[in-house]
PDB file of C-alpha atoms in Angstrom:
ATOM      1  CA  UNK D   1     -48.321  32.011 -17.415  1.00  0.00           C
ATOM      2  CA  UNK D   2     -46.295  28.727 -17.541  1.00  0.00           C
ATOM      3  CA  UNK D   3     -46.014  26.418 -14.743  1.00  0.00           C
ATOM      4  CA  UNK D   4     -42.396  25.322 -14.584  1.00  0.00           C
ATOM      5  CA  UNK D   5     -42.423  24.209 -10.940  1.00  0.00           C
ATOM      6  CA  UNK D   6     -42.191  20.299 -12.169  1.00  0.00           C
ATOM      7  CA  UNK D   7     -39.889  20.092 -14.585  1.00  0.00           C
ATOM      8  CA  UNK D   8     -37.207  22.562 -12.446  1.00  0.00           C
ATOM      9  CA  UNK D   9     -38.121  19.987  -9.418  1.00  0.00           C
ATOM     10  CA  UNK D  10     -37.275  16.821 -12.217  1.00  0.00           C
ATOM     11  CA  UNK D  11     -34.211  19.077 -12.990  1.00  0.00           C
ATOM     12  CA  UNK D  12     -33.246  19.567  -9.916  1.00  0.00           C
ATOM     13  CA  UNK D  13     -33.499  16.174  -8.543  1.00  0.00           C
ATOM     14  CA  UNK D  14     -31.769  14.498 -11.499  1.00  0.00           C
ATOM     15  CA  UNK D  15     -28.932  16.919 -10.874  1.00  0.00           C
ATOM     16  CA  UNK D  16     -28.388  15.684  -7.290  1.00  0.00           C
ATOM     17  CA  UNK D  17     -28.595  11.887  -7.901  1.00  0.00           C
ATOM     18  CA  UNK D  18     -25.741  12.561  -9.972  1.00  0.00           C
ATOM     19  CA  UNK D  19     -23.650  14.705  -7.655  1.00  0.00           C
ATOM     20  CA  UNK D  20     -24.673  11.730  -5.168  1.00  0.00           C
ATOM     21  CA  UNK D  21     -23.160   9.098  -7.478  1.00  0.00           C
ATOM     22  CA  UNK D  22     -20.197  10.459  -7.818  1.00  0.00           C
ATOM     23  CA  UNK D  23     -19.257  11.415  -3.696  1.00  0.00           C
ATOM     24  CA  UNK D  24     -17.308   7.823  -2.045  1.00  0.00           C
ATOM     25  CA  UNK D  25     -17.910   6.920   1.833  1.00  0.00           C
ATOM     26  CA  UNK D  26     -14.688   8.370   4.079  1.00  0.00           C
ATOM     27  CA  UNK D  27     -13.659   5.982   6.703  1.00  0.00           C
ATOM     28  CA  UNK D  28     -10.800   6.423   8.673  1.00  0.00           C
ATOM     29  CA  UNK D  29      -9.828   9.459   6.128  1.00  0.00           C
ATOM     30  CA  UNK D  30      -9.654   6.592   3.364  1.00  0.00           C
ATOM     31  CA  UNK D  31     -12.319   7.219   0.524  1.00  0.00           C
ATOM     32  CA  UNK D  32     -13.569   3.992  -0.228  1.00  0.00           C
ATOM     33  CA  UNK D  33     -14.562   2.733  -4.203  1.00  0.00           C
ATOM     34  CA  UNK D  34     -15.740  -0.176  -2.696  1.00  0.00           C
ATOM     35  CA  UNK D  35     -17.235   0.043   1.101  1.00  0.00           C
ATOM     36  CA  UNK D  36     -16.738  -2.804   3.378  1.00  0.00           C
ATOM     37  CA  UNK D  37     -19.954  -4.183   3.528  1.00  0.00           C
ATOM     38  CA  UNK D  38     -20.970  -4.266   0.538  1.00  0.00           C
ATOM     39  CA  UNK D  39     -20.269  -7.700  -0.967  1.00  0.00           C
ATOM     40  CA  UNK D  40     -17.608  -8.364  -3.429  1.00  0.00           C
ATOM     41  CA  UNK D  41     -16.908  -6.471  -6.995  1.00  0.00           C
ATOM     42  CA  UNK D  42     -16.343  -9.099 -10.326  1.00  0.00           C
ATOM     43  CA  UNK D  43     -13.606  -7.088 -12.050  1.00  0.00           C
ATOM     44  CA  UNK D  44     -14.899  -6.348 -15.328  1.00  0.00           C
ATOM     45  CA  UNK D  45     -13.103  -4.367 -18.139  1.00  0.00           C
ATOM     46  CA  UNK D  46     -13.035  -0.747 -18.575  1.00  0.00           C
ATOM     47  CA  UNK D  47     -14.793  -0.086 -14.787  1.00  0.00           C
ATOM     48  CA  UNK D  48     -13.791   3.518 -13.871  1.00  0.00           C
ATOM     49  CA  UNK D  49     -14.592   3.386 -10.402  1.00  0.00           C
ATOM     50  CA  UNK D  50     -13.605   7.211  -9.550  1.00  0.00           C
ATOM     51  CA  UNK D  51     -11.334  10.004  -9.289  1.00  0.00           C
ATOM     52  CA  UNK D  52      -8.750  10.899  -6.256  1.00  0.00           C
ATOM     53  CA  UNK D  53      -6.059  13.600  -6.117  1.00  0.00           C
ATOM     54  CA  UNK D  54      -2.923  11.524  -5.190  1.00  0.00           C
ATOM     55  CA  UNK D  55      -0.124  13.255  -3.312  1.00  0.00           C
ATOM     56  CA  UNK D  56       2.998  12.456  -2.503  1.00  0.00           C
ATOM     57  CA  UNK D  57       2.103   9.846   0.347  1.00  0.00           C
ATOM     58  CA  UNK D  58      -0.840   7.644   0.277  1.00  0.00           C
ATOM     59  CA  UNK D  59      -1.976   4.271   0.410  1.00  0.00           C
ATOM     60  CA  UNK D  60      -4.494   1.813  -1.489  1.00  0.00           C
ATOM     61  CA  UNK D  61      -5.537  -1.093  -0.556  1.00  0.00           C
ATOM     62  CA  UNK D  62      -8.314  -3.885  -1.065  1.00  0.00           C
ATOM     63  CA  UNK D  63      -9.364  -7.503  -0.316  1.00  0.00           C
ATOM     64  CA  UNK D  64      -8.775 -10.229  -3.629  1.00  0.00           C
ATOM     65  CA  UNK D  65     -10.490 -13.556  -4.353  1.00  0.00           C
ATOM     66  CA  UNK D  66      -8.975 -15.092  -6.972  1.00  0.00           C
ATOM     67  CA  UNK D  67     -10.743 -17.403  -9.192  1.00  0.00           C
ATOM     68  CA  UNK D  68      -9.297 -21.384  -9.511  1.00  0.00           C
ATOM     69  CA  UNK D  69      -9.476 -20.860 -13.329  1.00  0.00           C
ATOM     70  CA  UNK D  70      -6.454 -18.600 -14.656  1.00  0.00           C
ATOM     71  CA  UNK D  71      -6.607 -16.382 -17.753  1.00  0.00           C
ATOM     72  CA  UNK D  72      -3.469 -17.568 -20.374  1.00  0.00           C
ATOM     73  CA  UNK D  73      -2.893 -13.646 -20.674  1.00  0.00           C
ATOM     74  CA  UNK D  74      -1.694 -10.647 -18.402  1.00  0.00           C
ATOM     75  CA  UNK D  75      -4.479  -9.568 -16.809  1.00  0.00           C
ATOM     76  CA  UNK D  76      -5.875  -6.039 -14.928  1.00  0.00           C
ATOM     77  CA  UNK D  77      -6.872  -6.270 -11.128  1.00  0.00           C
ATOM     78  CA  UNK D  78      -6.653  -1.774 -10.630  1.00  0.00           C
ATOM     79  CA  UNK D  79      -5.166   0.944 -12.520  1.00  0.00           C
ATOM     80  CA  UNK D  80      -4.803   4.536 -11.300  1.00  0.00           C
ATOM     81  CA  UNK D  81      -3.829   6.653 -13.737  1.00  0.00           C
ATOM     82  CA  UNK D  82      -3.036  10.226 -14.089  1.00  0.00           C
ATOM     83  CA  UNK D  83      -2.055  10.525 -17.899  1.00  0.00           C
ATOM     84  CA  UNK D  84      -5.368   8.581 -19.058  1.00  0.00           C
ATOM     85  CA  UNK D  85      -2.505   6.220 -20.926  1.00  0.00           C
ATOM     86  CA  UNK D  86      -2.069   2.532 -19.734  1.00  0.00           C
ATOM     87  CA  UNK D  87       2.180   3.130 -19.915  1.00  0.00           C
ATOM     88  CA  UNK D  88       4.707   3.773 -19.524  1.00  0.00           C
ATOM     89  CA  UNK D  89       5.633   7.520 -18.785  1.00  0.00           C
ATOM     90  CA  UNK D  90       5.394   7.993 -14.731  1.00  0.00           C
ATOM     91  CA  UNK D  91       1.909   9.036 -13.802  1.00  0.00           C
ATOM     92  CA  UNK D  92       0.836   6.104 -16.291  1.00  0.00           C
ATOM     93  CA  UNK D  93       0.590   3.536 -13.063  1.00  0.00           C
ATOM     94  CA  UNK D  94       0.180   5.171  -9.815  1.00  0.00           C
ATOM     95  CA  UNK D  95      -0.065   2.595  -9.237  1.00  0.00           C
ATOM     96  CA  UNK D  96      -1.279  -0.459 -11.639  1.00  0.00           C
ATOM     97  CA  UNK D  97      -1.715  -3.993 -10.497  1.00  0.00           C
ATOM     98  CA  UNK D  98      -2.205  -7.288 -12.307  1.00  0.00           C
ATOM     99  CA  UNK D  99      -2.252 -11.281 -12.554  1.00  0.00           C
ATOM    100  CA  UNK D 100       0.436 -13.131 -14.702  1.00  0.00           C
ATOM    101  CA  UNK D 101      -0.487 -14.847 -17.475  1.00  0.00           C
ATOM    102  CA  UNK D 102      -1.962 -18.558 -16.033  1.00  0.00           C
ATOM    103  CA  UNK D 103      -0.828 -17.937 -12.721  1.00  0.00           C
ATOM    104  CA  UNK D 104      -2.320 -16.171  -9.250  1.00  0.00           C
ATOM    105  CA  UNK D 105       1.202 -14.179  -9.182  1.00  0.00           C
ATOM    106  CA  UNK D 106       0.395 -10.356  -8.376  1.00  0.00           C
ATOM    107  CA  UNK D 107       2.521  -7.880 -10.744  1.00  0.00           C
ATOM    108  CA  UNK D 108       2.637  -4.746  -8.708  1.00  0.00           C
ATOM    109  CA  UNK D 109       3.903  -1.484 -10.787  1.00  0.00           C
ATOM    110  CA  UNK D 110       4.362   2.195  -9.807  1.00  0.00           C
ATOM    111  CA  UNK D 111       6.506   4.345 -10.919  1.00  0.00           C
ATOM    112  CA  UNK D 112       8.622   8.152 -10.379  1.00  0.00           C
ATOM    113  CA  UNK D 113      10.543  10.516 -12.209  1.00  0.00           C
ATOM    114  CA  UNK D 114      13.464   8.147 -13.029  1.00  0.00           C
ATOM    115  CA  UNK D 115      11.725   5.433 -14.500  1.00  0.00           C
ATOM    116  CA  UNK D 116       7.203   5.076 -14.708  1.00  0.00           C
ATOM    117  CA  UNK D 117       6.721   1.666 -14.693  1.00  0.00           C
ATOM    118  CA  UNK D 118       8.811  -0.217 -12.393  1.00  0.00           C
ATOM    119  CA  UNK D 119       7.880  -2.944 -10.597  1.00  0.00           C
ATOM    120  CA  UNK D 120       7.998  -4.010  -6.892  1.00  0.00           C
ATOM    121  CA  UNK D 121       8.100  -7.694  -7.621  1.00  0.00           C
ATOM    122  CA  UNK D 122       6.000  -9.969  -5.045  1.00  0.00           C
ATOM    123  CA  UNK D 123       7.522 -13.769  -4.910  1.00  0.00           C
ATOM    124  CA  UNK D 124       3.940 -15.010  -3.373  1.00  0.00           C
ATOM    125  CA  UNK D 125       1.490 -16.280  -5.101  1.00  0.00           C
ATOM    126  CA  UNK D 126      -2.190 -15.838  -4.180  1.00  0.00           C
ATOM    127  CA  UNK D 127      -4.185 -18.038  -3.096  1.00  0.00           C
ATOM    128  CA  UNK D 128      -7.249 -19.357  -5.021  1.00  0.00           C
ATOM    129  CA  UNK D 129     -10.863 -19.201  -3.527  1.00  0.00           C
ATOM    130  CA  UNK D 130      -9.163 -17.245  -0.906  1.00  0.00           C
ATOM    131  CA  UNK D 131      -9.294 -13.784   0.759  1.00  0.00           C
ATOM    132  CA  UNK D 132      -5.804 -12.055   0.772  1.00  0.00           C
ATOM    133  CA  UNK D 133      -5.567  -8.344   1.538  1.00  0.00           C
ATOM    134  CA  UNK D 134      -3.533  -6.155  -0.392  1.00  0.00           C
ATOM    135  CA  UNK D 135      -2.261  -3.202   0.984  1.00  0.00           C
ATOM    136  CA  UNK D 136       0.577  -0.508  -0.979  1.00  0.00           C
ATOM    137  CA  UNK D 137       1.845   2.383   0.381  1.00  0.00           C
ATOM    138  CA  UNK D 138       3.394   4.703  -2.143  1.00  0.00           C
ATOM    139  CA  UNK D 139       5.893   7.542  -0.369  1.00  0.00           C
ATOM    140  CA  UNK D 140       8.086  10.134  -1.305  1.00  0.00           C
ATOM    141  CA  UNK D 141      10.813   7.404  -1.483  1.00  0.00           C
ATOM    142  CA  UNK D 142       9.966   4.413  -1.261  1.00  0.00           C
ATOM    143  CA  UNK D 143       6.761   2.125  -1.901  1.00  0.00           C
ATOM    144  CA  UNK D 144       5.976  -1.129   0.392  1.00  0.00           C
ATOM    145  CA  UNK D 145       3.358  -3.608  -0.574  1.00  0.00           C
ATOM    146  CA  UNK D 146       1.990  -6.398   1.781  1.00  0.00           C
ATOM    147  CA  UNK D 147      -0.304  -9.295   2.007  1.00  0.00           C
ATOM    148  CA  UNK D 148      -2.474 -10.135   5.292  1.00  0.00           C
ATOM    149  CA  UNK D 149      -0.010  -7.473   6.730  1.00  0.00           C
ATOM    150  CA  UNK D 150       3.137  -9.038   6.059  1.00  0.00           C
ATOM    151  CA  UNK D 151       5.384  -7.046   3.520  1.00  0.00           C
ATOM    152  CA  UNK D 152       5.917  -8.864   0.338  1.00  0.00           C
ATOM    153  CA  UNK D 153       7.931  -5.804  -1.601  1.00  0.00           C
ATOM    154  CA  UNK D 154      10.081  -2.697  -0.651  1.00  0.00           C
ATOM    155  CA  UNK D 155      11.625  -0.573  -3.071  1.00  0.00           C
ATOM    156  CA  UNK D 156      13.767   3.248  -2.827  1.00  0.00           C
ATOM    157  CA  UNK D 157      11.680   5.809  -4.822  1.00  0.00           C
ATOM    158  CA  UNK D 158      12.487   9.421  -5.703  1.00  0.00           C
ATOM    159  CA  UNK D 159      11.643  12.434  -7.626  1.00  0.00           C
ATOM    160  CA  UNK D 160       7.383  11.419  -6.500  1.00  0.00           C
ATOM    161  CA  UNK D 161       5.142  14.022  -8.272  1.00  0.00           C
ATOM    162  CA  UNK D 162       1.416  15.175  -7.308  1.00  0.00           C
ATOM    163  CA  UNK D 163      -1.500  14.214  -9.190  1.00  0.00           C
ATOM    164  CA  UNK D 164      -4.774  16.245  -8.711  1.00  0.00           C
ATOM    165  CA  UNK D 165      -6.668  14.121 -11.376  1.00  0.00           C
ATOM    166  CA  UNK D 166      -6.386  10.126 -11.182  1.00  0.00           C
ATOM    167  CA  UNK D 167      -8.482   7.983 -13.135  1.00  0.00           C
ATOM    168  CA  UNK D 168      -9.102   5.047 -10.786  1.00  0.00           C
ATOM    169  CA  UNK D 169     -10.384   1.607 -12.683  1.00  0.00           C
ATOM    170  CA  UNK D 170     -10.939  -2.270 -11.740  1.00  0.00           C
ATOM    171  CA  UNK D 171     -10.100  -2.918 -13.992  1.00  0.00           C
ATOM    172  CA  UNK D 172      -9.047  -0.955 -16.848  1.00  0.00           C
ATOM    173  CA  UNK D 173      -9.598  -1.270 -20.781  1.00  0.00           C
ATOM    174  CA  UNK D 174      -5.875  -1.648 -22.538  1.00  0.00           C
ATOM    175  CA  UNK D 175      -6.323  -5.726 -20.656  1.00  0.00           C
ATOM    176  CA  UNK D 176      -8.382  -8.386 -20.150  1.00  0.00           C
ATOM    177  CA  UNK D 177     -10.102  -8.645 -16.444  1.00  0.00           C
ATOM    178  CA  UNK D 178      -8.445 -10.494 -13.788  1.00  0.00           C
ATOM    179  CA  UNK D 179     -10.403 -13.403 -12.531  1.00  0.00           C
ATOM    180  CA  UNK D 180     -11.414 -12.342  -9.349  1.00  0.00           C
ATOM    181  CA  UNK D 181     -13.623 -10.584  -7.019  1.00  0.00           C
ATOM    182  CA  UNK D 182     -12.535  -7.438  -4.747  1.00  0.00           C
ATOM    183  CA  UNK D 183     -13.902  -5.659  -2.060  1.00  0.00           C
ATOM    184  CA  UNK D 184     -12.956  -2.722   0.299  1.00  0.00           C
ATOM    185  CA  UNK D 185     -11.289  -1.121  -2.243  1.00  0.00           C
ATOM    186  CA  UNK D 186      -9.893   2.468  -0.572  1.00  0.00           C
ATOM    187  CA  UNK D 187      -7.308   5.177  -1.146  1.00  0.00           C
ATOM    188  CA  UNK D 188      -6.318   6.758   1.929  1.00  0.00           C
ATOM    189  CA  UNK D 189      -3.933   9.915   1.980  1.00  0.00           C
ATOM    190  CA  UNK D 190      -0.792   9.744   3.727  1.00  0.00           C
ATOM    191  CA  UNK D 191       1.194  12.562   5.724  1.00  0.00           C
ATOM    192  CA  UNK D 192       4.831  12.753   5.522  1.00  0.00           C
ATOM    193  CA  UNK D 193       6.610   9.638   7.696  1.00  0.00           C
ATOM    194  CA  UNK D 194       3.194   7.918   8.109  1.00  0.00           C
ATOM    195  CA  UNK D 195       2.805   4.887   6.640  1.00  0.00           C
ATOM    196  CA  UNK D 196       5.616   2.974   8.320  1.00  0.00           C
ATOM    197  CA  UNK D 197       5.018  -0.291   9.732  1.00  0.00           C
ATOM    198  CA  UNK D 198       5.031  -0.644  13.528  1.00  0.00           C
ATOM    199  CA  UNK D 199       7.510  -3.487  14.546  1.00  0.00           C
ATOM    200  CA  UNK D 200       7.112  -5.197  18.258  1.00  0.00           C
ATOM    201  CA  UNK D 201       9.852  -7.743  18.546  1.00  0.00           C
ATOM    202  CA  UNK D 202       9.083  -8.566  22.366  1.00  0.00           C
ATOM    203  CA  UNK D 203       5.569  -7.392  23.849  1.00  0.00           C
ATOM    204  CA  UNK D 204       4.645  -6.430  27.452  1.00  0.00           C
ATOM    205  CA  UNK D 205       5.717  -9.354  28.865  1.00  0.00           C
ATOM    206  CA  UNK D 206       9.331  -9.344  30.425  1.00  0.00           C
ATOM    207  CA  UNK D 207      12.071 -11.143  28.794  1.00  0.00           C
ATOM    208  CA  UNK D 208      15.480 -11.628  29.993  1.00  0.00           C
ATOM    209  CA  UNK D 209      18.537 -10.323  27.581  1.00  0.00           C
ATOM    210  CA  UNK D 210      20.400 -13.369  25.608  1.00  0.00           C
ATOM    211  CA  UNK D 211      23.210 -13.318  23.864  1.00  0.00           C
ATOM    212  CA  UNK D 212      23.086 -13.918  20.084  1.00  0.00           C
ATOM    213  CA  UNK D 213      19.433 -13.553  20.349  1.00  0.00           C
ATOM    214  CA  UNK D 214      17.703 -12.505  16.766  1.00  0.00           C
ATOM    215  CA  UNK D 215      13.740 -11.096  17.795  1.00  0.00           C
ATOM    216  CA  UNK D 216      13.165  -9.917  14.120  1.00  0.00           C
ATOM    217  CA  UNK D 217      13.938  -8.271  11.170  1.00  0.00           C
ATOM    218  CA  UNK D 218      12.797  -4.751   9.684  1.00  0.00           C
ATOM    219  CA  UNK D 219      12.822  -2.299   6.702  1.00  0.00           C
ATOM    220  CA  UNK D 220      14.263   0.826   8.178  1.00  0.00           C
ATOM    221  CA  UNK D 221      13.231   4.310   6.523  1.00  0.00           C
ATOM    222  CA  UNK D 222      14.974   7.365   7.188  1.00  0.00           C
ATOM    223  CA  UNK D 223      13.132   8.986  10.046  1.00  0.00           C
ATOM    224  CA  UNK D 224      11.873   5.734  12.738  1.00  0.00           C
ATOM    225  CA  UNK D 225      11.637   5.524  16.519  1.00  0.00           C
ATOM    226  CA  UNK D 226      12.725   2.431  18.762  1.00  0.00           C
ATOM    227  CA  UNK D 227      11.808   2.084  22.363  1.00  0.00           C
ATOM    228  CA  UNK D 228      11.436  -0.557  24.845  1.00  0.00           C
ATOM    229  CA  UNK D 229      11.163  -0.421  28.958  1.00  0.00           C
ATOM    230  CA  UNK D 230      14.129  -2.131  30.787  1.00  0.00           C
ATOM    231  CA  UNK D 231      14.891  -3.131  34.701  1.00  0.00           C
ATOM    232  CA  UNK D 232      18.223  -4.138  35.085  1.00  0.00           C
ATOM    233  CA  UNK D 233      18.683  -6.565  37.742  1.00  0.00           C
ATOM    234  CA  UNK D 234      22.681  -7.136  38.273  1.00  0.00           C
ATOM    235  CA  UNK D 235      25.935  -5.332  36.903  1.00  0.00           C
ATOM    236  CA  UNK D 236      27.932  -6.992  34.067  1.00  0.00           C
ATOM    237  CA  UNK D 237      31.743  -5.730  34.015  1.00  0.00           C
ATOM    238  CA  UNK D 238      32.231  -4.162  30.812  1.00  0.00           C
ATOM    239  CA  UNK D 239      30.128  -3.420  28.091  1.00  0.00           C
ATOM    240  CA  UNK D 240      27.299  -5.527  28.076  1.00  0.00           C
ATOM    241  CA  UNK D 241      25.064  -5.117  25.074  1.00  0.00           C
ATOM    242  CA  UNK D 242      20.912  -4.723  25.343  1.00  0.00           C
ATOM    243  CA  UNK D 243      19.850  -3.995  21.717  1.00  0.00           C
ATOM    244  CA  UNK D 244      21.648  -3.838  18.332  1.00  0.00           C
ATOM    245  CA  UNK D 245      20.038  -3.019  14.829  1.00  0.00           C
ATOM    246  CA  UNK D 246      22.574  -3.848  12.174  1.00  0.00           C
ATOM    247  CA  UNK D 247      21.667  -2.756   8.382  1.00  0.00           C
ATOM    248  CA  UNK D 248      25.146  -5.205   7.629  1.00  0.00           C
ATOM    249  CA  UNK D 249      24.882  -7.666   9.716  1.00  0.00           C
ATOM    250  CA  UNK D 250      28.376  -6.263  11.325  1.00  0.00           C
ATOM    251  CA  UNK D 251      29.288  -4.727  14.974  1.00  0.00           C
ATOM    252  CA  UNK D 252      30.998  -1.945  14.309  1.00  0.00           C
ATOM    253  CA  UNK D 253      31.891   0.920  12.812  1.00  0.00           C
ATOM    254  CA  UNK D 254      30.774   1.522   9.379  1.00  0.00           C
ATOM    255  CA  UNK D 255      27.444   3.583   8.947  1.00  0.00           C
ATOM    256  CA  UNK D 256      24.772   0.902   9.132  1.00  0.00           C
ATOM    257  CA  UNK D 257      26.178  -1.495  11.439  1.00  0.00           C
ATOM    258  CA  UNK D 258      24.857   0.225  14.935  1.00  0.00           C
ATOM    259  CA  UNK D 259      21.727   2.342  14.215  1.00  0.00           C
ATOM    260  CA  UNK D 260      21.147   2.126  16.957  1.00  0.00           C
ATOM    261  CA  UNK D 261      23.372  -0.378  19.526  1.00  0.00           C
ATOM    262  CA  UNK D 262      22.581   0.092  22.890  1.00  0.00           C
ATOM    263  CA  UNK D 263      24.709  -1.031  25.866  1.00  0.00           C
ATOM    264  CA  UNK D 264      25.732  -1.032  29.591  1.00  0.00           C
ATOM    265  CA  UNK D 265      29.214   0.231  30.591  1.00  0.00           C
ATOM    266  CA  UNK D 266      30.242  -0.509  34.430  1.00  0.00           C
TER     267      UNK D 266
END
């Protein structure tokens, strides 16, 4: 009788390096291409890096280092793409990112149902030889990009669609490579109002009300809380106003001017 203990063992262990080399560290529920930790990535044409299922809220993000030396054509930094086409039907760039043609300027695309390959445009440049990171959130309706944690782009979306199979490259094959080296490259699944940016305009440390006083500015989605702790320490006759957010710029009384205003009455 044959002995095939050794070749079912070669078999076997072949077949689970390659079920190995295909499963992504999860940190923080974001699957990571590109684990922190693990140096930085030359982008290099036609690198499929994976495969997600992208819903109707999630988030990528990763750390650039562009070169000095610019590339006199558009270039590819990441493409996800759920039609296996490089444009321009939505699910073509879910999103798609690149460099302008001899510049560091990051073209950011997405896309929905009304048009596939729109564009959040980004008036920052990036910095040469230096570490920015890039973070996009793509929601049911609206997308948000940012650098170092400052937001660069927001833009309304509608009509989002799931995608259970996205191709996910750095870069892809329809463009030359970027010039520049990534790292902690992750997709991270978003639920329904997550996502949003946390604003503090005044921390812990008590602040007496001014008049005419501007603490900030912030995009304003459709479901957002606002809180703060107060001690009042006199009476003002009147109305005497604590907070005001203004979508206008105006007091009162179309929608937008006073969502919220809050004020004392004595």
């Amino acid at each position: 009788m044959m002995n095939f203990r050794n070749n079912i063992l070669l078999v076997m262990t072949a077949l689970m390096v390659a079920v190995r080399a295909t499963v992504y560290p999860t940190i923080n529920n974001a699957t990571y291409f590109l684990p922190p930790g693990n140096g930085t990535h030359r982008l290099v044409r036609n690198t499929r890096l994976g495969q997600i299922s992208a819903g109707l809220d999630y988030e990528i993000g990763f750390t650039i280092i562009p070169d000095t030396a610019t590339i006199g054509e558009w270039a590819n930094v990441i493409h996800f793409t759920a039609t296996g086409q490089d444009c321009c039907g939505y699910g073509s760039r879910v999103p798609a990112m690149f460099i302008v043609a001899g510049t560091t300027n990051l073209y950011v695309v997405d896309g929905h149902a009304g048009n596939g390959n729109i564009q959040c445009p980004i008036a920052t440049s990036l910095p040469p030889l230096q570490s920015t990171d890039i973070k996009m959130q793509l929601l049911r309706d609206r997308v948000r990009v940012f650098f170092n944690d400052t937001m660069v782009c927001t833009q309304s979306r509608a009509d989002r669609s799931d995608f259970p199979s996205v191709q996910v490259y750095a870069s892809n094959n329809w463009y030359p490579a970027a010039n520049a080296r990534i790292s902690n490259f992750y997709h991270r699944p978003l639920s329904f109002g997550q996502g949003f940016s946390e604003f503090t305009f005044i921390d812990s440390t008590p602040q007496a009300v001014q008049r005419n006083y501007l603490v900030g500015t912030a995009d304003i989605p459709l479901n957002y809380e606002v809180g703060l702790s107060i001690k009042p320490t006199g009476v003002v006759a009147g109305y005497s106003n604590i907070v005001h957010f203004s979508g206008t710029n105006n007091d009162c009384c179309n929608y937008g001017d006073r969502i919220p205003g809050i004020w004392f009455f004595s």
